[in-house]
Short mmCIF file of C-alpha atoms in Angstrom, two decimals:
data_model
loop_
_atom_site.label_atom_id
_atom_site.label_comp_id
_atom_site.label_asym_id
_atom_site.label_seq_id
_atom_site.Cartn_x
_atom_site.Cartn_y
_atom_site.Cartn_z
CA UNK A 25 -57.22 34.11 -28.93
CA UNK A 26 -56.25 30.60 -28.39
CA UNK A 27 -55.08 30.13 -31.91
CA UNK A 28 -52.91 33.25 -31.27
CA UNK A 29 -51.88 32.24 -28.04
CA UNK A 30 -50.68 28.58 -29.46
CA UNK A 31 -49.04 30.49 -32.30
CA UNK A 32 -47.21 32.83 -29.75
CA UNK A 33 -46.14 29.59 -27.89
CA UNK A 34 -44.89 28.34 -31.25
CA UNK A 35 -42.98 31.29 -31.84
CA UNK A 36 -41.66 30.92 -28.32
CA UNK A 37 -40.64 27.48 -28.64
CA UNK A 38 -39.36 28.43 -32.34
CA UNK A 39 -37.22 31.18 -30.81
CA UNK A 40 -35.92 29.03 -28.07
CA UNK A 41 -34.98 26.18 -30.37
CA UNK A 42 -33.29 28.82 -32.84
CA UNK A 43 -31.31 30.26 -29.72
CA UNK A 44 -30.35 26.71 -28.54
CA UNK A 45 -29.37 25.87 -32.19
CA UNK A 46 -27.25 29.09 -32.59
CA UNK A 47 -25.71 28.61 -29.11
CA UNK A 48 -24.97 24.83 -30.15
CA UNK A 49 -23.04 26.02 -33.31
CA UNK A 50 -21.24 28.71 -31.84
CA UNK A 51 -20.15 26.51 -29.03
CA UNK A 52 -19.14 23.60 -31.32
CA UNK A 53 -17.25 26.14 -33.70
CA UNK A 54 -15.40 27.38 -30.87
CA UNK A 55 -13.88 24.10 -29.94
CA UNK A 56 -13.07 23.29 -33.13
CA UNK A 57 -11.50 26.53 -34.27
CA UNK A 58 -7.75 26.15 -34.51
CA UNK A 59 -5.55 27.88 -31.78
CA UNK A 60 -2.87 30.20 -32.75
CA UNK A 61 0.23 28.33 -34.42
CA UNK A 62 2.82 30.83 -33.64
CA UNK A 63 6.15 29.33 -32.86
CA UNK A 64 9.10 30.76 -30.90
CA UNK A 65 12.72 29.62 -30.05
CA UNK A 66 15.28 31.29 -27.78
CA UNK A 67 18.55 29.78 -28.87
CA UNK A 68 21.48 30.43 -26.55
CA UNK A 69 25.17 29.59 -27.59
CA UNK A 70 27.86 29.11 -25.29
CA UNK A 71 31.64 29.57 -26.50
CA UNK A 72 33.67 27.32 -24.28
CA UNK A 73 36.62 27.49 -26.76
CA UNK A 74 39.64 29.73 -25.99
CA UNK A 75 38.92 31.44 -29.42
CA UNK A 76 36.40 33.82 -30.79
CA UNK A 77 33.39 32.15 -32.80
CA UNK A 78 33.28 34.84 -35.55
CA UNK A 79 29.68 35.26 -36.79
CA UNK A 80 29.19 34.26 -40.23
CA UNK A 81 25.49 34.98 -40.88
CA UNK A 82 21.91 33.87 -40.63
CA UNK A 83 19.47 33.16 -43.25
CA UNK A 84 15.80 32.13 -42.73
CA UNK A 85 13.34 30.80 -45.51
CA UNK A 86 10.82 33.32 -44.47
CA UNK A 87 11.74 37.03 -44.05
CA UNK A 88 11.31 38.57 -40.45
CA UNK A 89 11.61 35.02 -38.64
CA UNK A 90 14.88 36.02 -37.00
CA UNK A 91 14.34 39.29 -35.18
CA UNK A 92 17.32 38.70 -32.94
CA UNK A 93 20.51 37.64 -34.54
CA UNK A 94 23.72 36.50 -32.81
CA UNK A 95 27.16 38.30 -33.36
CA UNK A 96 30.80 37.10 -32.67
CA UNK A 97 31.19 35.20 -29.58
CA UNK A 98 34.16 35.83 -27.34
CA UNK A 99 35.68 32.92 -25.40
CA UNK A 100 33.96 31.92 -22.18
CA UNK A 101 31.02 33.87 -23.48
CA UNK A 102 27.27 33.76 -24.80
CA UNK A 103 25.56 34.75 -27.93
CA UNK A 104 21.71 34.48 -28.75
CA UNK A 105 19.51 34.09 -31.53
CA UNK A 106 15.52 34.53 -31.32
CA UNK A 107 13.46 32.48 -34.08
CA UNK A 108 9.60 33.11 -34.42
CA UNK A 109 6.89 32.82 -37.03
CA UNK A 110 4.95 35.47 -38.86
CA UNK A 111 1.92 33.40 -39.29
CA UNK A 112 -0.17 30.82 -37.75
CA UNK A 113 0.96 27.14 -38.60
CA UNK A 114 3.91 28.64 -40.70
CA UNK A 115 6.78 26.23 -42.04
CA UNK A 116 10.12 27.73 -41.52
CA UNK A 117 13.69 26.81 -41.85
CA UNK A 118 16.95 28.54 -41.38
CA UNK A 119 20.62 28.31 -40.31
CA UNK A 120 23.01 30.62 -38.52
CA UNK A 121 26.78 30.15 -38.56
CA UNK A 122 30.26 31.18 -37.45
CA UNK A 123 33.83 30.41 -38.10
CA UNK A 124 36.98 30.13 -35.93
CA UNK A 125 40.20 30.71 -36.98
CA UNK A 126 42.47 27.92 -38.14
CA UNK A 127 39.53 25.14 -37.75
CA UNK A 128 39.16 22.26 -40.14
CA UNK A 129 36.11 22.10 -42.41
CA UNK A 130 32.81 20.84 -41.42
CA UNK A 131 33.12 17.12 -40.42
CA UNK A 132 31.58 14.85 -41.93
CA UNK A 133 29.19 17.06 -44.09
CA UNK A 134 29.29 20.50 -45.74
CA UNK A 135 26.91 23.40 -43.92
CA UNK A 136 23.57 23.74 -45.79
CA UNK A 137 23.68 26.72 -48.18
CA UNK A 138 24.03 29.66 -47.55
CA UNK A 139 26.18 28.70 -44.63
CA UNK A 140 29.97 28.81 -45.53
CA UNK A 141 31.29 27.61 -42.21
CA UNK A 142 31.24 25.92 -38.89
CA UNK A 143 29.81 25.58 -36.44
CA UNK A 144 26.27 26.05 -37.71
CA UNK A 145 22.87 25.64 -36.17
CA UNK A 146 20.13 24.75 -38.43
CA UNK A 147 16.31 24.27 -37.91
CA UNK A 148 13.28 23.22 -39.84
CA UNK A 149 9.66 23.46 -38.70
CA UNK A 150 7.05 21.86 -40.69
CA UNK A 151 3.42 21.94 -39.94
CA UNK A 152 1.20 19.06 -41.18
CA UNK A 153 -2.53 18.84 -40.19
CA UNK A 154 -2.09 21.05 -37.22
CA UNK A 155 0.92 18.89 -35.76
CA UNK A 156 4.36 20.35 -35.78
CA UNK A 157 7.68 18.66 -36.34
CA UNK A 158 10.90 20.59 -35.53
CA UNK A 159 14.34 19.13 -36.32
CA UNK A 160 17.47 20.78 -35.04
CA UNK A 161 20.95 20.27 -36.49
CA UNK A 162 24.18 21.30 -35.16
CA UNK A 163 27.75 20.84 -36.50
CA UNK A 164 31.13 21.74 -35.38
CA UNK A 165 34.47 22.16 -37.48
CA UNK A 166 36.48 18.73 -36.66
CA UNK A 167 36.15 17.05 -33.60
CA UNK A 168 34.86 19.95 -31.57
CA UNK A 169 32.38 18.98 -28.79
CA UNK A 170 28.82 19.90 -28.85
CA UNK A 171 26.36 20.11 -25.71
CA UNK A 172 22.57 20.11 -26.45
CA UNK A 173 20.19 21.18 -23.91
CA UNK A 174 16.55 21.63 -24.46
CA UNK A 175 14.56 23.54 -21.89
CA UNK A 176 10.69 24.10 -22.80
CA UNK A 177 8.52 26.58 -21.30
CA UNK A 178 5.46 26.64 -22.52
CA UNK A 179 3.47 25.25 -25.66
CA UNK A 180 4.81 26.75 -28.71
CA UNK A 181 8.01 27.79 -27.50
CA UNK A 182 11.40 26.18 -27.19
CA UNK A 183 14.53 27.10 -25.36
CA UNK A 184 17.79 25.57 -26.61
CA UNK A 185 21.24 25.93 -25.34
CA UNK A 186 24.27 24.85 -27.31
CA UNK A 187 27.70 24.67 -26.30
CA UNK A 188 30.74 24.41 -28.51
CA UNK A 189 33.77 22.87 -26.65
CA UNK A 190 37.27 22.11 -27.63
CA UNK A 191 38.42 18.66 -28.88
CA UNK A 192 40.06 18.41 -25.53
CA UNK A 193 36.47 18.49 -23.80
CA UNK A 194 34.76 16.65 -26.62
CA UNK A 195 33.64 13.80 -24.37
CA UNK A 196 32.55 16.25 -21.37
CA UNK A 197 31.05 18.86 -23.44
CA UNK A 198 26.99 17.48 -22.95
CA UNK A 199 27.60 17.37 -19.14
CA UNK A 200 29.54 21.02 -19.20
CA UNK A 201 26.61 22.39 -20.90
CA UNK A 202 23.92 20.79 -18.65
CA UNK A 203 25.66 22.20 -15.80
CA UNK A 204 25.68 25.84 -16.87
#
């Protein structure tokens, strides 16, 4: 009977060791498991010009990543686009563009394809080893002013606001945009 008892305590020890080992493995993997790598961006465009920004289009490298697309933006009004990824840690890029009557071409660079006019807003999110790098680019025709304000609300989300100002307001566009 002692042997059986010893065997039973051995079994209990083995069972306890197994439970501890499983708990340790589960706890270890829960710390190593990747967090959700979805990304969203809310982009607001303020038209501070005296002319309408006519919507040209939007393109994204991954379908479904621009669920809210902008439209024409009347003078002194605002437009919006919303960008989201459809998978964890997804690389995504895109561009949305407008045109304004009588505006000169993009200066100094042409817009990225398939955009055909300015102003445009382009973005590129690249994820390497769980770290994301997000690049934004905005270009206006001629010497129109650009205001760029970033407001981050939470991890994995960006809020950007861009202002398109007339050439007369080029020097003050950033401060005008920050004051909105």
